[in-house]
């Protein structure tokens, strides 16, 4: 039976820590029909690849709900609903945190300074009970839901530590004589239980706030989408409707200063449009009838009507947003290790806590039980899987968002991690180093025949080709009125040119592989090629009729970008299907010493393989269909955003600007992001490796130091906040 694989991203609600993300992911992966799934705690999203004949979003939602979480599966305004749910959750958390602090403060004051006042224990019980049982109830509810499925998470640690401290204190308040008859004082730990919940709630509040900042780049992109639009009905009647109601072929009015709502073509009117949000180009583009316009770009002075072509999820802006979302939700290879650690972390910590309790009961002497209880609770409180779980995804989210702001679209975290190791960059010539807007500079006929007829045939043949050079010839020959001609047996020969039959004569347009040329004509061609012009030959049978010289201007930033890469010790290569003389001229202009000309699409991929065999980490940069094979083969594939859809589909990074200086910027971003991930992981591991033994009382035999559970709660909260804050530093880095 054929499979119908669908990949969707769903917002996840109710996740409180990294171990929660592991639980949701394992539940999704275990669901029938699911091929693969991933959950990102930092952006609260899950992506699921599933067979739509075996399962559906409703079934996946039910599976996730069974362990205490929820999926948002509504297709309409999913992101807005997630944002609203997160905002509501943030407000609830804020209220709970404020009240927890207000009620905990007097408990701490009484517990530390006024223990001997009348009814001290009962007053502390009255103040801490609402904190533990009401304001902290979510910890207990979530821990119970996890336990039902044999799982444990951060909530399990908090619920166990505060629950044990509170119940032990409650017992000592109601039955103090149990200890008095044994000659011991009945200690209570209400302040520990209440303050732990207050501190962890405060830490979560700060974490939520910081996490919302990590996705600000995505929010900016979403803010480019207008919510309403003016539709022009037949007869000229106008009405304001929601953008979501726009259909293809609708006629829409765009007024001065308005954002363009969908992708389309100008139906009437003209204007200048600021496209910098999409292309990165600083100058407004003139838009006349028939020109393309894109959603999210800003109309400036004139007003015009546009015919909608791509709406909703099909617009360029929507695709950019989707690519950024998927990249922010993807996992860098380094995160697979931390996910495994987060999954077993909580059970290990509970084991250490029990071992700590038993050890203190054996060696603790007179105050064995008190020390055993305190240290085991402190171990549970100080352990922090969240810091580990947040280390990678927060850095990836900020890195991908920073890239989007710099017009670098990064498709997944793996390419972001790999890019820092790139030591060889391969550049396509046309459209990558050059502007990709070739123009005919010379059309030299070598015959006294009917040039009008030959021009008509040449134009008709080139009109059948999609090659940018062919388009240049067509545009050049449009200047005069040429009669139409009928062609048959049109054949496109990859890497060589096009041939067609007209009135029993085979006409050819292409390079010297397709058209046979003698030494005199070759010498003429070489003179033109030395001026960085590409020469195309036009022949009737074996007789060369004309030479067509086409020039493609080198982009302004190409030379500087190549120099920057070379200064960093990165080898830069140029591969082109063009002839050796033109390739040499362009390479000389931009400072590339290693290049290959007349390379077919398969040859580009072979060149990438050869470098990889030499142990190089290769980045391929291209913009055409002919580059897609090499892009797929490269370790890091970078497409120029104005290139073909196929190149952009294959590439792991897309530069939505024509400036090649974005390449060193992308490699820099990768280096900084990976450095941030490593810093985060180092501090998260060190925190737990140092904190847990101190909490267990390892320093007590040396200097009598026992860590207070309240201090442990504050340290735990601080560790998560510090990891997220370190990731946010990426935002302000240059």
XYZ file of C-alpha atoms in Angstrom:
734
model
C 0.000 0.000 0.000
C 1.365 3.399 -0.971
C 2.336 5.715 1.865
C 1.190 9.333 2.029
C 3.873 10.975 4.154
C 2.980 14.390 5.572
C 5.286 16.615 7.631
C 3.671 19.147 9.949
C 4.760 21.396 12.793
C 2.495 21.727 15.845
C 2.849 24.036 18.853
C 3.075 22.051 22.133
C 1.458 23.375 25.316
C 2.176 22.614 28.991
C 5.876 21.660 28.602
C 7.874 22.806 31.628
C 11.356 21.344 31.107
C 13.690 19.571 28.706
C 12.647 16.152 29.989
C 9.044 17.074 29.027
C 10.193 17.535 25.432
C 11.813 14.075 25.536
C 8.541 12.587 26.871
C 6.402 14.223 24.152
C 8.888 13.189 21.457
C 8.980 9.542 22.575
C 5.156 9.452 22.775
C 4.846 10.848 19.231
C 7.469 8.456 17.852
C 5.639 5.520 19.456
C 2.309 6.484 17.837
C 1.192 4.224 14.937
C 1.817 5.775 11.505
C 4.486 8.229 12.730
C 7.741 7.881 10.749
C 9.771 10.424 12.728
C 9.231 13.291 15.152
C 11.175 15.912 17.054
C 10.283 18.276 19.889
C 12.047 21.548 20.658
C 11.640 22.730 24.241
C 12.997 26.198 23.464
C 10.377 27.160 20.876
C 7.669 24.800 22.228
C 7.116 23.166 18.823
C 6.930 19.576 17.590
C 7.422 18.450 13.998
C 5.922 15.144 12.985
C 6.409 13.150 9.787
C 3.486 10.716 9.506
C 1.518 8.532 7.094
C -1.802 10.356 6.658
C -3.543 7.034 5.855
C -2.612 5.588 9.258
C -2.948 8.552 11.594
C -4.021 12.210 11.758
C -3.407 15.311 13.911
C -6.399 14.507 16.185
C -4.933 11.068 17.043
C -1.517 12.617 17.713
C -3.149 15.246 19.949
C -4.924 12.503 21.963
C -1.623 10.627 22.440
C 0.153 13.771 23.689
C -2.775 14.720 25.962
C -2.586 11.296 27.631
C 0.719 12.278 29.263
C -0.385 15.746 30.352
C 0.560 17.944 27.396
C -1.367 19.307 24.423
C -0.892 19.882 20.689
C -2.428 22.824 18.824
C -3.757 21.211 15.652
C -6.041 23.957 14.272
C -4.649 24.961 10.894
C -6.058 28.517 11.029
C -3.992 31.050 13.010
C -2.014 28.295 14.742
C 0.885 30.600 15.607
C -1.440 33.309 16.951
C -3.191 30.732 19.147
C 0.144 29.467 20.437
C 1.241 33.037 21.185
C -2.059 33.703 23.009
C -1.711 30.456 25.026
C 1.903 31.284 25.909
C 0.920 34.815 26.935
C -1.890 33.450 29.136
C 0.546 30.923 30.648
C 3.084 33.708 31.272
C 0.464 35.851 33.064
C -0.659 32.896 35.229
C 2.964 32.105 36.069
C 3.579 35.762 36.934
C 0.575 35.854 39.298
C 1.574 32.556 40.943
C 5.182 33.709 41.357
C 4.226 37.054 42.943
C 1.900 35.369 45.442
C 4.450 32.612 46.195
C 7.086 35.266 47.022
C 4.637 37.345 49.110
C 3.588 34.308 51.197
C 7.090 32.793 51.434
C 8.823 35.907 52.799
C 7.165 35.852 56.260
C 7.742 32.056 56.443
C 11.478 32.617 55.870
C 11.602 35.446 58.451
C 9.811 33.342 61.091
C 11.831 30.181 60.223
C 15.170 31.971 60.537
C 14.656 34.581 63.291
C 11.449 33.901 65.257
C 11.338 30.124 65.617
C 10.470 30.366 69.303
C 7.503 32.743 68.975
C 4.105 31.297 70.014
C 2.391 29.195 67.328
C 5.356 29.734 64.956
C 4.904 26.344 63.285
C 1.152 26.809 62.825
C 1.593 30.289 61.327
C 4.231 28.919 58.894
C 1.897 26.034 58.013
C -0.944 28.471 57.269
C 1.289 30.590 55.016
C 3.167 27.791 53.218
C 0.181 25.456 52.586
C -1.290 27.694 49.828
C 2.178 28.039 48.265
C 2.818 24.296 48.122
C -0.709 22.955 47.600
C -2.232 25.695 45.421
C 0.405 27.928 43.804
C 2.726 24.941 43.259
C 0.007 22.439 42.336
C 1.138 22.245 38.681
C 4.388 20.546 39.795
C 2.429 17.775 41.561
C -0.184 17.375 38.787
C 2.464 17.102 36.070
C 4.635 14.747 38.150
C 1.609 12.452 38.682
C 0.795 12.407 34.935
C 4.421 11.513 34.174
C 4.531 8.801 36.840
C 1.394 7.164 35.365
C 3.420 6.471 32.207
C 6.589 5.496 34.048
C 8.315 8.774 33.185
C 9.921 11.519 35.263
C 10.810 15.159 34.612
C 11.764 18.386 36.359
C 8.325 18.560 37.973
C 9.004 15.141 39.547
C 12.099 16.519 41.321
C 10.292 19.637 42.566
C 7.186 17.697 43.656
C 9.239 15.101 45.523
C 11.489 17.601 47.302
C 8.805 20.113 48.333
C 6.217 17.381 49.038
C 8.534 15.467 51.380
C 9.668 18.664 53.164
C 6.062 19.856 53.612
C 4.647 16.485 54.788
C 7.552 15.946 57.213
C 7.005 19.465 58.635
C 3.235 18.888 58.853
C 3.795 15.664 60.826
C 6.192 17.477 63.206
C 3.682 20.315 63.707
C 0.758 17.992 64.523
C 2.719 15.307 66.473
C 5.758 17.047 68.014
C 5.620 14.589 70.954
C 6.791 11.782 68.620
C 10.259 13.385 68.649
C 10.088 14.814 72.188
C 9.651 11.315 73.653
C 12.828 10.299 71.804
C 14.803 13.276 73.091
C 14.881 15.061 69.728
C 13.632 18.463 68.579
C 10.875 18.340 65.864
C 12.378 20.505 63.080
C 10.113 21.946 60.377
C 11.123 22.912 56.810
C 8.150 24.991 55.682
C 10.443 27.793 54.525
C 12.415 25.354 52.355
C 9.263 23.976 50.681
C 7.686 27.412 50.119
C 10.861 29.172 48.961
C 11.826 26.348 46.580
C 8.482 26.780 44.788
C 8.842 30.574 44.823
C 12.418 30.459 43.440
C 11.671 27.861 40.768
C 8.541 29.778 39.698
C 10.632 32.971 39.478
C 13.279 31.118 37.454
C 10.617 29.769 35.078
C 9.142 33.258 34.705
C 12.548 34.679 33.732
C 13.146 31.699 31.438
C 9.779 32.193 29.654
C 10.555 35.853 29.140
C 14.029 35.124 27.789
C 12.740 32.322 25.531
C 10.173 34.663 23.998
C 13.077 36.981 23.072
C 14.940 34.166 21.270
C 12.205 33.986 18.612
C 11.905 37.748 18.054
C 13.327 37.450 14.512
C 10.467 35.123 13.600
C 7.953 37.513 15.163
C 9.418 40.337 13.042
C 8.956 38.227 9.896
C 5.375 37.411 10.890
C 4.779 41.103 11.532
C 5.493 41.760 7.836
C 2.237 40.029 6.916
C -0.705 42.472 6.755
C -3.944 41.222 8.310
C -6.470 42.883 5.959
C -6.549 43.915 2.304
C -8.751 45.880 -0.125
C -10.291 43.632 -2.814
C -11.563 45.071 -6.107
C -14.709 43.252 -7.295
C -15.984 43.240 -10.881
C -17.554 46.599 -11.648
C -14.974 48.417 -9.493
C -16.698 47.869 -6.110
C -14.121 47.670 -3.282
C -14.276 45.955 0.114
C -11.882 45.243 2.973
C -11.378 41.531 3.663
C -9.005 39.366 5.722
C -5.806 38.330 3.940
C -6.678 34.685 4.717
C -9.778 35.058 2.477
C -7.789 36.103 -0.621
C -7.793 33.571 -3.477
C -5.556 33.280 -6.541
C -6.570 35.630 -9.408
C -8.311 38.112 -7.045
C -7.601 41.763 -7.894
C -6.337 43.736 -4.879
C -5.686 47.449 -4.377
C -2.387 48.457 -2.762
C -2.232 52.063 -1.550
C 0.897 54.146 -0.810
C 2.570 53.095 2.457
C 0.763 49.724 2.625
C 2.423 46.318 2.862
C 1.782 44.057 -0.107
C -0.484 41.237 1.134
C 0.245 38.358 -1.286
C 2.564 37.423 -4.152
C 1.266 38.532 -7.523
C 1.756 40.664 -10.621
C 0.932 44.344 -11.142
C -2.374 44.407 -13.065
C -2.570 48.203 -13.444
C -0.818 51.297 -12.111
C 2.822 51.639 -11.123
C 4.919 52.381 -8.039
C 8.238 51.902 -6.305
C 8.376 49.006 -3.818
C 10.847 48.615 -0.942
C 11.800 44.906 -1.182
C 14.645 45.045 1.359
C 12.771 42.800 3.812
C 12.817 39.956 1.275
C 15.835 40.574 -0.977
C 18.098 42.729 1.182
C 18.491 45.156 -1.741
C 18.519 48.746 -0.361
C 17.078 50.595 -3.367
C 13.308 50.525 -4.033
C 12.403 48.610 -7.193
C 10.251 50.206 -9.900
C 7.088 48.185 -10.522
C 5.191 48.482 -13.781
C 2.323 46.482 -15.253
C 3.271 42.789 -15.479
C 6.054 42.989 -12.826
C 6.108 40.575 -9.881
C 5.556 41.798 -6.308
C 5.939 39.865 -3.041
C 4.003 39.651 0.226
C 5.497 41.630 3.110
C 7.271 44.206 0.914
C 6.360 47.887 1.327
C 4.655 49.957 -1.362
C 6.027 53.489 -1.422
C 4.552 56.329 -3.485
C 2.145 55.116 -6.163
C -0.951 52.976 -5.834
C -1.605 49.962 -8.034
C -3.836 46.952 -8.455
C -2.283 43.519 -8.277
C -3.505 40.135 -9.441
C -2.975 37.551 -6.694
C -0.884 34.551 -7.761
C 0.402 32.891 -4.596
C -1.616 33.252 -1.388
C -1.443 31.951 2.176
C 1.269 29.363 2.746
C 2.511 29.596 -0.878
C 3.901 33.160 -0.725
C 7.666 33.709 -0.655
C 7.355 35.315 2.814
C 5.334 32.350 4.159
C 7.983 29.968 2.809
C 10.733 32.034 4.481
C 8.816 31.961 7.792
C 8.277 28.199 7.454
C 11.976 27.622 6.718
C 13.020 29.688 9.759
C 10.490 27.833 11.973
C 11.700 24.430 10.832
C 15.330 25.437 11.309
C 14.653 26.796 14.800
C 12.886 23.533 15.645
C 15.577 21.244 14.213
C 18.284 19.650 16.321
C 22.014 20.107 15.957
C 23.911 16.769 16.138
C 25.380 17.806 19.518
C 21.839 17.975 20.939
C 21.189 14.274 20.395
C 23.633 13.546 23.237
C 22.019 16.083 25.583
C 18.546 14.681 24.773
C 19.691 11.218 25.829
C 21.180 12.675 29.026
C 17.972 14.665 29.792
C 15.933 11.464 29.336
C 17.834 9.521 32.023
C 18.856 12.515 34.168
C 15.804 12.656 36.482
C 15.764 8.918 37.421
C 19.526 9.116 38.099
C 19.043 12.176 40.347
C 16.239 10.406 42.284
C 18.627 7.442 42.708
C 21.394 9.757 44.006
C 18.891 11.372 46.398
C 17.868 7.977 47.844
C 21.527 6.921 48.120
C 22.298 10.216 49.898
C 19.474 9.581 52.391
C 20.666 6.017 53.128
C 24.324 7.110 53.494
C 23.440 9.859 55.999
C 21.215 7.479 57.976
C 24.208 5.128 58.320
C 26.984 7.648 59.077
C 25.052 10.690 60.302
C 25.314 10.082 64.045
C 23.001 12.002 66.396
C 21.335 14.140 63.680
C 21.304 11.406 61.037
C 17.635 11.693 60.091
C 17.630 15.512 59.926
C 20.759 15.567 57.735
C 19.521 12.661 55.610
C 16.217 14.420 54.920
C 17.798 17.828 54.219
C 20.526 16.556 51.881
C 18.234 14.241 49.889
C 15.752 17.120 49.382
C 18.597 19.482 48.395
C 19.888 16.982 45.798
C 16.407 16.837 44.242
C 16.118 20.632 44.224
C 19.543 21.564 42.843
C 19.560 19.125 39.897
C 18.665 20.938 36.682
C 17.997 19.080 33.436
C 16.534 22.329 32.043
C 19.941 23.984 31.719
C 21.136 20.977 29.691
C 17.968 20.876 27.624
C 18.019 24.604 26.837
C 21.742 24.820 26.028
C 21.502 23.850 22.351
C 17.992 24.862 21.188
C 18.126 28.419 22.562
C 21.467 29.049 20.830
C 20.145 27.515 17.581
C 16.963 29.629 17.762
C 18.902 32.854 18.256
C 21.452 31.864 15.570
C 18.769 31.060 12.981
C 16.848 34.238 13.893
C 20.013 36.343 13.605
C 20.623 34.769 10.192
C 17.096 35.678 9.058
C 17.708 39.305 10.089
C 20.876 39.294 7.948
C 18.990 37.775 4.962
C 20.543 34.332 5.521
C 17.898 31.598 5.689
C 19.210 28.515 7.490
C 17.174 25.369 6.857
C 18.401 23.190 9.750
C 20.603 23.191 12.817
C 22.963 20.583 11.361
C 24.126 22.891 8.568
C 24.471 25.721 11.103
C 26.784 23.483 13.145
C 28.730 22.156 10.119
C 29.339 25.550 8.456
C 32.006 26.562 10.988
C 34.278 23.756 9.703
C 34.061 24.787 6.025
C 37.529 25.057 4.482
C 36.588 25.022 0.775
C 33.960 27.182 -0.953
C 32.888 26.452 -4.527
C 31.189 29.285 -6.385
C 29.141 29.029 -9.548
C 29.892 31.955 -11.906
C 26.668 33.121 -13.540
C 24.220 34.609 -11.045
C 26.526 33.934 -8.099
C 29.755 35.841 -8.753
C 28.158 37.782 -11.591
C 24.786 39.521 -11.574
C 23.134 36.830 -13.677
C 21.678 39.506 -15.964
C 23.622 38.928 -19.179
C 23.279 41.370 -22.063
C 24.344 40.998 -25.707
C 27.260 43.329 -26.408
C 28.152 42.155 -29.940
C 26.209 40.344 -32.667
C 28.695 39.766 -35.518
C 27.329 38.190 -38.707
C 29.993 36.404 -40.772
C 27.849 36.111 -43.909
C 26.270 38.413 -46.465
C 23.056 36.368 -46.472
C 19.579 37.440 -45.366
C 20.409 38.679 -41.842
C 16.754 39.472 -41.063
C 15.828 35.849 -41.761
C 18.783 34.575 -39.706
C 17.929 36.891 -36.807
C 14.345 35.577 -36.882
C 15.578 31.971 -36.758
C 18.108 32.795 -34.011
C 15.430 34.505 -31.922
C 12.958 31.634 -32.437
C 15.538 29.034 -31.325
C 16.646 31.025 -28.261
C 13.012 31.635 -27.279
C 12.746 27.822 -26.785
C 15.638 27.795 -24.286
C 15.430 28.647 -20.558
C 19.146 29.471 -20.310
C 19.773 33.060 -19.083
C 22.117 33.640 -22.032
C 19.295 32.690 -24.415
C 17.025 35.213 -22.694
C 19.655 37.899 -23.307
C 19.637 37.110 -27.048
C 15.824 37.179 -27.176
C 15.732 40.559 -25.406
C 18.400 41.949 -27.774
C 16.516 40.835 -30.885
C 13.182 42.176 -29.632
C 14.317 45.684 -30.439
C 13.424 45.307 -34.164
C 10.303 43.885 -35.795
C 11.230 40.377 -36.947
C 8.995 38.003 -38.916
C 7.964 34.789 -37.145
C 9.440 31.472 -38.341
C 8.372 27.866 -37.837
C 10.838 25.447 -36.266
C 10.658 21.661 -35.890
C 12.782 18.980 -34.163
C 13.911 21.389 -31.422
C 16.498 19.689 -29.183
C 18.204 21.068 -26.079
C 21.639 19.497 -25.528
C 22.796 19.912 -21.903
C 26.023 21.870 -21.595
C 26.235 22.507 -25.341
C 23.230 24.442 -26.706
C 20.087 24.074 -28.830
C 19.459 22.855 -32.371
C 16.332 23.044 -34.562
C 15.160 22.312 -38.097
C 13.895 25.055 -40.427
C 13.132 24.355 -44.106
C 15.350 21.192 -44.143
C 18.356 23.057 -42.667
C 19.604 22.242 -39.126
C 20.403 25.466 -37.263
C 22.514 25.340 -34.103
C 23.075 27.849 -31.304
C 25.668 26.941 -28.679
C 29.303 26.637 -27.691
C 32.211 25.139 -29.647
C 31.223 21.612 -28.565
C 28.019 21.936 -30.587
C 29.141 24.231 -33.422
C 32.330 23.395 -35.376
C 34.495 26.513 -35.790
C 37.694 27.102 -37.760
C 40.841 28.811 -36.485
C 39.939 32.282 -37.846
C 36.548 32.320 -36.112
C 38.084 30.834 -32.947
C 40.642 33.674 -32.852
C 37.820 36.244 -33.144
C 35.944 34.508 -30.328
C 39.024 34.431 -28.086
C 39.483 38.211 -28.407
C 35.929 38.711 -27.132
C 36.405 36.089 -24.385
C 39.469 37.889 -23.062
C 37.119 40.811 -22.301
C 35.117 38.474 -19.940
C 32.466 37.972 -22.606
C 30.813 34.653 -23.317
C 30.700 33.785 -27.005
C 27.825 31.790 -28.507
C 28.041 30.483 -32.082
C 25.128 30.397 -34.536
C 25.388 28.072 -37.528
C 23.393 26.678 -40.446
C 24.620 23.090 -40.773
C 28.413 23.370 -40.482
C 28.561 26.977 -41.680
C 28.988 29.529 -38.873
C 26.606 32.427 -39.493
C 27.295 34.663 -36.485
C 29.148 35.214 -33.228
C 27.109 36.479 -30.290
C 29.111 38.053 -27.434
C 27.324 38.245 -24.089
C 28.638 39.978 -20.980
C 27.523 39.448 -17.399
C 28.693 42.128 -14.965
C 30.514 40.979 -11.805
C 28.565 41.871 -8.642
C 29.910 44.721 -6.563
C 30.599 42.712 -3.406
C 32.001 39.548 -5.060
C 35.685 40.528 -4.998
C 35.564 41.644 -1.345
C 33.666 38.514 -0.225
C 36.175 36.204 -1.970
C 39.112 38.123 -0.448
C 37.538 37.824 3.042
C 37.152 34.042 2.658
C 40.735 33.658 1.398
C 42.104 35.741 4.296
C 40.513 33.215 6.664
C 42.376 30.351 5.023
C 39.351 29.080 3.080
C 40.106 27.857 -0.455
C 37.778 29.422 -3.042
C 37.031 27.649 -6.335
C 34.951 28.757 -9.311
C 33.128 26.258 -11.520
C 31.317 27.328 -14.671
C 29.831 25.859 -17.798
C 31.282 28.855 -19.640
C 34.358 28.740 -21.879
C 37.926 28.878 -20.433
C 38.737 32.412 -21.672
C 35.627 34.006 -20.111
C 36.120 31.969 -16.923
C 39.759 33.139 -16.735
C 38.756 36.785 -17.215
C 36.098 36.661 -14.458
C 38.391 34.704 -12.104
C 41.118 37.329 -12.586
C 38.654 40.149 -11.876
C 37.619 38.689 -8.498
C 40.955 37.189 -7.408
C 40.246 33.460 -7.812
C 43.235 31.376 -8.885
C 41.562 27.960 -8.986
C 38.714 27.539 -11.439
C 37.339 25.118 -14.013
C 35.452 26.001 -17.183
C 33.023 24.077 -19.416
C 31.924 21.990 -16.423
C 28.676 20.064 -16.868
C 26.205 19.734 -13.922
C 27.471 16.228 -13.103
C 31.037 17.516 -13.214
C 30.298 20.057 -10.492
C 29.051 17.283 -8.186
C 32.156 15.182 -9.015
C 34.392 18.170 -8.143
C 32.651 18.419 -4.724
C 33.174 14.649 -4.169
C 36.858 14.945 -5.073
C 37.420 17.701 -2.483
C 35.512 15.665 0.117
C 37.771 12.661 -0.570
C 40.706 14.947 0.252
C 39.119 15.540 3.654
C 37.796 19.022 2.897
C 34.509 20.348 4.307
C 32.882 21.840 1.226
C 30.344 24.645 0.846
C 28.748 24.893 -2.602
C 27.163 28.195 -3.643
C 24.917 28.269 -6.708
C 21.689 29.618 -8.108
C 20.603 27.411 -11.003
C 19.039 24.062 -11.739
C 22.460 22.995 -13.063
C 23.924 23.552 -9.557
C 21.356 21.422 -7.708
C 23.358 18.155 -8.017
C 26.482 19.768 -6.544
C 24.411 21.538 -3.855
C 22.952 18.184 -2.771
C 26.457 16.633 -2.606
C 28.132 19.445 -0.609
C 28.521 19.428 3.195
C 26.964 22.906 3.324
C 24.810 24.008 0.392
C 24.060 27.696 -0.141
C 21.580 28.940 -2.760
C 21.301 32.487 -4.037
C 17.724 33.542 -3.301
C 17.092 34.987 -6.750
C 17.952 31.649 -8.349
C 15.814 28.669 -9.288
C 13.268 27.076 -6.932
C 15.058 23.732 -7.306
C 18.387 25.194 -6.107
C 16.609 26.707 -3.072
C 14.778 23.440 -2.317
C 18.035 21.484 -2.312
C 20.158 24.026 -0.402
C 20.481 24.032 3.398
C 21.066 27.796 3.412
C 19.577 30.454 1.141
C 20.922 34.000 0.751
C 17.913 36.207 0.036
C 20.229 38.924 -1.191
C 22.589 39.145 -4.140
C 25.563 40.122 -1.929
C 28.193 37.372 -1.614
C 29.470 38.976 1.624
C 26.623 37.051 3.266
C 28.723 33.868 2.872
C 31.499 34.884 5.338
C 28.717 36.289 7.574
C 26.953 32.883 7.531
C 30.206 31.056 8.390
C 30.844 33.566 11.217
C 27.341 33.031 12.552
C 27.905 29.262 12.588
C 31.171 29.674 14.498
C 29.596 31.990 17.093
C 26.515 29.782 17.517
C 28.559 26.604 18.067
C 30.801 28.470 20.532
C 27.671 29.568 22.444
C 26.299 25.984 22.463
C 29.594 24.700 23.880
C 29.688 27.408 26.553
C 26.091 26.589 27.523
C 26.743 22.840 27.710
C 29.963 23.369 29.683
C 28.251 25.497 32.319
C 25.185 23.225 32.475
C 27.338 20.113 33.007
C 29.693 21.836 35.458
C 26.725 23.190 37.430
C 25.235 19.717 37.888
C 28.587 17.961 38.415
C 29.570 20.413 41.177
C 26.118 21.190 42.589
C 24.808 17.659 43.188
C 27.793 16.409 45.293
C 27.742 19.639 47.380
C 23.982 19.209 47.882
C 24.596 15.601 48.992
C 26.873 16.945 51.762
C 30.310 16.013 50.399
C 31.839 19.096 52.103
C 30.361 18.302 55.546
C 33.252 16.069 56.741
C 35.735 18.762 55.623
C 34.222 22.012 56.941
C 30.761 21.179 58.285
C 29.011 22.822 55.311
C 25.518 21.700 54.317
C 23.740 23.475 51.469
C 20.367 24.960 52.379
C 17.516 23.711 50.112
C 16.419 27.346 49.604
C 19.846 28.284 48.222
C 19.744 25.155 46.039
C 16.377 26.270 44.584
C 17.797 29.701 43.744
C 20.905 28.154 42.144
C 18.780 25.785 40.061
C 16.647 28.657 38.754
C 19.753 30.733 38.019
C 21.398 27.971 35.957
C 18.559 27.898 33.387
C 18.336 31.679 33.208
C 22.120 31.989 32.720
C 22.075 29.516 29.797
C 19.249 31.377 28.024
C 20.895 34.757 28.725
C 24.199 33.531 27.238
C 22.320 32.494 24.070
C 20.725 35.941 23.872
C 24.219 37.495 23.763
C 24.408 36.099 20.205
C 21.767 38.665 19.253
C 23.990 41.618 20.020
C 27.193 40.113 18.572
C 28.431 41.662 15.347
